[in-house]
């Protein structure tokens, strides 16, 4: 049998990618027959998954020799993998301790409509640095189109840097329709989620949101505000939120530090589409 770089579950059904916590050695041909850069990438992918799901409870990774044995990779490939994770800001080398996880990645679910403070309940206190909070007499044309109102109807413009555990997490730019924006503008923007303020001031529940997520790099202004390097990885999240009656009232452009946040969702398999 020609064995490839995949390890099966033993039933020949689907590949199983082992992690350092699995307690098992993997066949050397899982990675060793590949070019070193590819081996390093595969090891880094497996370790990243362990880090983002809390697999290293004490925050310390196994040593290079153990990782090489567990992944069937050379020490050089393991070092390259760890170097990739260091570049991403996930791990650091500490004298006398070893390789440690630098900071946890917080999970933000995409399968439930929630503000950041609500989504991160239990992780710490979210503090909002309000940079802009103003009434605008005329909306940008693209914003007015998304909110389905005339540009001359005006609205409210907000810009906030969201902080968690003393570090900046995201840069949020928000436009609200004029009829709901005035009430939000009068609320506690430094301490509350916009979603919460929207529901309180309108007396109407939020209904749904249309969300698109892109992977982009930080421009100089975003980098300075979020405390990261120019060109660092960030998530660009575009969200249009509707009230329960269907009206679009809130359009946002959010830049999230990719080294501090993981976007998560639980998805269910629906019925397959039936073609005519």
Short mmCIF file of C-alpha atoms in Angstrom, two decimals:
data_model
loop_
_atom_site.label_atom_id
_atom_site.label_comp_id
_atom_site.label_asym_id
_atom_site.label_seq_id
_atom_site.Cartn_x
_atom_site.Cartn_y
_atom_site.Cartn_z
CA UNK A 1 0.00 0.00 0.00
CA UNK A 2 1.32 3.41 -0.92
CA UNK A 3 1.10 5.41 2.28
CA UNK A 4 0.69 9.15 1.92
CA UNK A 5 1.06 12.00 4.37
CA UNK A 6 -2.36 11.30 5.89
CA UNK A 7 -2.91 9.18 8.96
CA UNK A 8 -6.22 7.31 8.97
CA UNK A 9 -8.46 6.50 11.88
CA UNK A 10 -7.88 2.79 11.44
CA UNK A 11 -11.15 2.21 9.60
CA UNK A 12 -9.95 3.69 6.33
CA UNK A 13 -12.62 6.38 6.51
CA UNK A 14 -11.00 9.78 6.82
CA UNK A 15 -7.65 11.35 7.73
CA UNK A 16 -6.95 12.06 11.39
CA UNK A 17 -4.44 14.79 12.16
CA UNK A 18 -2.72 13.96 15.46
CA UNK A 19 -1.80 16.68 17.91
CA UNK A 20 0.85 16.88 20.59
CA UNK A 21 -1.68 16.02 23.28
CA UNK A 22 -2.74 12.80 21.56
CA UNK A 23 0.03 10.85 23.27
CA UNK A 24 0.86 8.91 20.14
CA UNK A 25 3.69 8.87 17.66
CA UNK A 26 2.74 9.20 14.01
CA UNK A 27 4.26 7.39 11.05
CA UNK A 28 7.27 9.29 9.80
CA UNK A 29 5.85 9.48 6.28
CA UNK A 30 3.03 11.75 7.56
CA UNK A 31 5.46 14.62 7.18
CA UNK A 32 8.98 13.37 6.64
CA UNK A 33 8.61 12.63 2.92
CA UNK A 34 7.58 16.22 2.22
CA UNK A 35 9.76 19.29 1.57
CA UNK A 36 10.79 20.89 4.85
CA UNK A 37 8.71 24.04 4.30
CA UNK A 38 5.63 21.90 3.82
CA UNK A 39 6.44 19.78 6.86
CA UNK A 40 6.87 22.94 8.93
CA UNK A 41 3.55 24.31 7.71
CA UNK A 42 1.72 21.08 8.57
CA UNK A 43 3.20 20.97 12.07
CA UNK A 44 2.41 24.67 12.58
CA UNK A 45 -1.20 24.09 11.49
CA UNK A 46 -1.64 21.28 14.01
CA UNK A 47 -0.05 23.28 16.83
CA UNK A 48 -2.09 26.37 15.98
CA UNK A 49 -5.26 24.33 16.28
CA UNK A 50 -4.13 23.11 19.69
CA UNK A 51 -3.37 26.67 20.81
CA UNK A 52 -6.63 28.22 19.62
CA UNK A 53 -8.73 25.48 21.22
CA UNK A 54 -6.94 25.64 24.58
CA UNK A 55 -5.05 22.38 24.13
CA UNK A 56 -2.05 23.50 26.19
CA UNK A 57 -3.67 23.96 29.58
CA UNK A 58 -0.52 25.18 31.32
CA UNK A 59 0.45 27.34 28.36
CA UNK A 60 3.70 25.46 27.71
CA UNK A 61 4.40 23.51 24.51
CA UNK A 62 6.38 20.25 24.47
CA UNK A 63 10.08 20.55 23.67
CA UNK A 64 11.38 20.31 20.11
CA UNK A 65 12.47 16.69 20.47
CA UNK A 66 9.02 15.62 21.71
CA UNK A 67 7.27 17.54 18.95
CA UNK A 68 9.52 15.98 16.34
CA UNK A 69 8.74 12.50 17.63
CA UNK A 70 5.00 13.15 17.86
CA UNK A 71 4.77 14.60 14.36
CA UNK A 72 7.42 12.48 12.67
CA UNK A 73 9.30 15.64 11.71
CA UNK A 74 12.93 16.64 11.84
CA UNK A 75 14.11 19.09 14.46
CA UNK A 76 14.71 21.71 11.77
CA UNK A 77 11.12 21.36 10.52
CA UNK A 78 9.82 21.72 14.08
CA UNK A 79 11.96 24.83 14.59
CA UNK A 80 10.57 26.33 11.38
CA UNK A 81 7.03 25.55 12.53
CA UNK A 82 7.63 27.24 15.87
CA UNK A 83 9.15 30.19 14.02
CA UNK A 84 5.95 30.57 11.98
CA UNK A 85 3.87 30.63 15.16
CA UNK A 86 6.22 33.18 16.75
CA UNK A 87 5.80 35.42 13.71
CA UNK A 88 2.03 35.19 14.20
CA UNK A 89 2.44 36.32 17.80
CA UNK A 90 1.03 33.07 19.22
CA UNK A 91 4.08 31.81 21.10
CA UNK A 92 7.35 33.03 22.63
CA UNK A 93 10.52 31.41 23.93
CA UNK A 94 11.11 31.96 27.66
CA UNK A 95 14.45 31.13 29.24
CA UNK A 96 14.14 28.35 31.77
CA UNK A 97 10.53 27.65 30.81
CA UNK A 98 10.48 26.76 27.12
CA UNK A 99 8.03 27.73 24.39
CA UNK A 100 4.86 29.25 25.80
CA UNK A 101 1.57 30.56 24.49
CA UNK A 102 1.81 34.37 24.50
CA UNK A 103 -1.86 35.18 24.97
CA UNK A 104 -5.15 33.36 24.61
CA UNK A 105 -7.24 33.72 21.48
CA UNK A 106 -10.76 34.72 22.34
CA UNK A 107 -13.57 33.02 20.46
CA UNK A 108 -16.24 35.18 18.83
CA UNK A 109 -19.15 33.10 17.57
CA UNK A 110 -20.62 33.87 14.17
CA UNK A 111 -23.71 31.73 14.68
CA UNK A 112 -25.38 34.13 17.13
CA UNK A 113 -26.01 37.87 16.86
CA UNK A 114 -24.22 39.42 19.84
CA UNK A 115 -22.13 42.47 20.65
CA UNK A 116 -18.48 42.07 21.57
CA UNK A 117 -18.91 42.54 25.33
CA UNK A 118 -21.78 40.06 25.33
CA UNK A 119 -19.84 37.53 23.25
CA UNK A 120 -16.79 37.77 25.53
CA UNK A 121 -18.66 37.47 28.82
CA UNK A 122 -16.40 35.63 31.25
CA UNK A 123 -13.15 36.63 29.54
CA UNK A 124 -12.83 40.07 31.11
CA UNK A 125 -14.18 43.59 30.83
CA UNK A 126 -14.46 45.17 27.41
CA UNK A 127 -13.65 48.89 27.47
CA UNK A 128 -14.58 51.12 24.55
CA UNK A 129 -12.37 54.04 23.57
CA UNK A 130 -14.81 56.35 21.78
CA UNK A 131 -12.93 58.20 19.04
CA UNK A 132 -15.89 59.52 17.05
CA UNK A 133 -19.55 59.95 18.07
CA UNK A 134 -21.34 62.45 15.88
CA UNK A 135 -24.47 63.25 13.91
CA UNK A 136 -23.76 63.49 10.18
CA UNK A 137 -26.17 65.54 8.05
CA UNK A 138 -25.44 63.45 4.97
CA UNK A 139 -24.41 59.82 4.77
CA UNK A 140 -21.77 58.55 2.32
CA UNK A 141 -23.60 57.21 -0.74
CA UNK A 142 -22.48 53.60 -0.21
CA UNK A 143 -23.58 53.69 3.45
CA UNK A 144 -26.98 55.17 2.57
CA UNK A 145 -27.48 52.41 0.00
CA UNK A 146 -26.73 49.70 2.57
CA UNK A 147 -29.10 51.29 5.10
CA UNK A 148 -31.76 51.81 2.41
CA UNK A 149 -32.23 55.50 3.19
CA UNK A 150 -31.54 58.69 1.20
CA UNK A 151 -28.06 60.07 1.82
CA UNK A 152 -29.67 63.37 2.82
CA UNK A 153 -31.52 61.63 5.65
CA UNK A 154 -28.29 61.76 7.62
CA UNK A 155 -27.43 59.49 10.50
CA UNK A 156 -24.95 58.83 13.29
CA UNK A 157 -21.28 57.96 12.85
CA UNK A 158 -19.33 56.12 15.57
CA UNK A 159 -15.75 54.96 15.77
CA UNK A 160 -14.47 53.00 18.75
CA UNK A 161 -11.40 51.02 19.70
CA UNK A 162 -12.45 48.01 21.80
CA UNK A 163 -10.04 46.97 24.57
CA UNK A 164 -9.87 43.71 26.51
CA UNK A 165 -7.40 42.84 29.27
CA UNK A 166 -5.52 46.08 28.70
CA UNK A 167 -4.85 45.47 25.01
CA UNK A 168 -6.69 46.80 21.94
CA UNK A 169 -8.78 44.12 20.25
CA UNK A 170 -10.73 45.77 17.44
CA UNK A 171 -11.45 49.02 15.61
CA UNK A 172 -15.18 49.45 14.94
CA UNK A 173 -16.62 52.00 12.51
CA UNK A 174 -20.42 52.23 12.67
CA UNK A 175 -23.15 54.14 10.84
CA UNK A 176 -26.70 54.19 12.22
CA UNK A 177 -29.88 55.50 10.66
CA UNK A 178 -31.01 58.85 12.07
CA UNK A 179 -34.18 57.49 13.68
CA UNK A 180 -32.29 55.09 15.95
CA UNK A 181 -28.91 56.80 16.10
CA UNK A 182 -29.88 59.73 18.30
CA UNK A 183 -30.88 57.45 21.18
CA UNK A 184 -27.68 55.42 20.86
CA UNK A 185 -25.60 58.60 20.78
CA UNK A 186 -27.08 59.63 24.14
CA UNK A 187 -26.23 56.25 25.70
CA UNK A 188 -23.10 54.94 27.42
CA UNK A 189 -20.95 54.25 24.37
CA UNK A 190 -17.83 53.77 26.49
CA UNK A 191 -19.31 50.96 28.56
CA UNK A 192 -22.09 49.35 26.51
CA UNK A 193 -22.46 47.46 23.25
CA UNK A 194 -24.21 49.32 20.45
CA UNK A 195 -26.53 46.33 20.04
CA UNK A 196 -27.72 46.66 23.64
CA UNK A 197 -28.26 50.40 23.25
CA UNK A 198 -30.17 49.86 20.02
CA UNK A 199 -32.62 47.46 21.65
CA UNK A 200 -33.07 49.66 24.72
CA UNK A 201 -33.66 52.90 22.83
CA UNK A 202 -35.90 51.48 20.10
CA UNK A 203 -37.82 49.00 22.26
CA UNK A 204 -37.36 46.55 19.40
CA UNK A 205 -35.28 43.38 19.33
CA UNK A 206 -32.55 42.92 16.77
CA UNK A 207 -33.50 40.40 14.14
CA UNK A 208 -30.61 39.35 11.93
CA UNK A 209 -27.30 40.48 10.49
CA UNK A 210 -25.60 39.92 7.16
CA UNK A 211 -21.89 39.28 7.76
CA UNK A 212 -18.89 39.06 5.45
CA UNK A 213 -15.38 38.36 6.78
CA UNK A 214 -12.16 39.05 4.87
CA UNK A 215 -8.53 38.40 5.77
CA UNK A 216 -6.55 41.62 5.24
CA UNK A 217 -3.38 43.30 6.47
CA UNK A 218 -3.24 46.30 8.77
CA UNK A 219 -2.80 49.71 7.17
CA UNK A 220 -0.68 52.27 9.06
CA UNK A 221 -3.64 53.92 10.84
CA UNK A 222 -5.24 50.63 11.89
CA UNK A 223 -1.87 49.29 13.02
CA UNK A 224 -1.23 52.34 15.21
CA UNK A 225 -4.68 52.18 16.82
CA UNK A 226 -4.53 48.43 17.49
CA UNK A 227 -0.90 48.35 18.62
CA UNK A 228 0.29 45.98 15.90
CA UNK A 229 2.77 46.20 13.06
CA UNK A 230 1.90 47.55 9.63
CA UNK A 231 0.99 44.56 7.49
CA UNK A 232 -0.03 42.39 10.45
CA UNK A 233 -2.97 40.06 9.87
CA UNK A 234 -6.42 41.35 10.78
CA UNK A 235 -9.96 40.21 10.16
CA UNK A 236 -12.10 42.71 8.26
CA UNK A 237 -15.72 42.09 9.24
CA UNK A 238 -18.52 43.88 7.41
CA UNK A 239 -21.90 43.60 9.15
CA UNK A 240 -25.36 44.96 8.34
CA UNK A 241 -27.81 44.54 11.22
CA UNK A 242 -31.60 44.61 10.95
CA UNK A 243 -34.25 45.09 13.61
CA UNK A 244 -36.77 42.30 14.07
CA UNK A 245 -39.17 44.15 11.76
CA UNK A 246 -36.62 43.82 8.95
CA UNK A 247 -35.32 47.40 8.85
CA UNK A 248 -31.54 47.76 8.35
CA UNK A 249 -30.34 50.25 10.97
CA UNK A 250 -26.67 49.54 11.67
CA UNK A 251 -23.81 49.01 9.23
CA UNK A 252 -20.33 48.31 10.58
CA UNK A 253 -16.80 47.89 9.32
CA UNK A 254 -14.73 46.15 11.99
CA UNK A 255 -10.99 45.42 12.03
CA UNK A 256 -10.08 42.66 14.49
CA UNK A 257 -6.59 41.62 15.56
CA UNK A 258 -6.12 38.11 14.20
CA UNK A 259 -3.57 37.33 16.91
CA UNK A 260 -6.18 37.87 19.64
CA UNK A 261 -9.42 36.61 18.17
CA UNK A 262 -10.70 33.42 16.54
CA UNK A 263 -14.02 33.52 14.69
CA UNK A 264 -16.05 30.41 15.44
CA UNK A 265 -19.36 28.91 14.43
CA UNK A 266 -21.26 25.66 14.86
CA UNK A 267 -22.78 24.69 11.55
CA UNK A 268 -25.36 22.05 10.76
CA UNK A 269 -25.76 20.15 7.54
CA UNK A 270 -28.97 21.20 5.83
CA UNK A 271 -31.02 19.41 3.24
CA UNK A 272 -29.27 19.26 -0.14
CA UNK A 273 -30.63 21.56 -2.79
CA UNK A 274 -32.98 19.85 -5.21
CA UNK A 275 -32.32 20.69 -8.84
CA UNK A 276 -35.11 20.83 -11.38
#
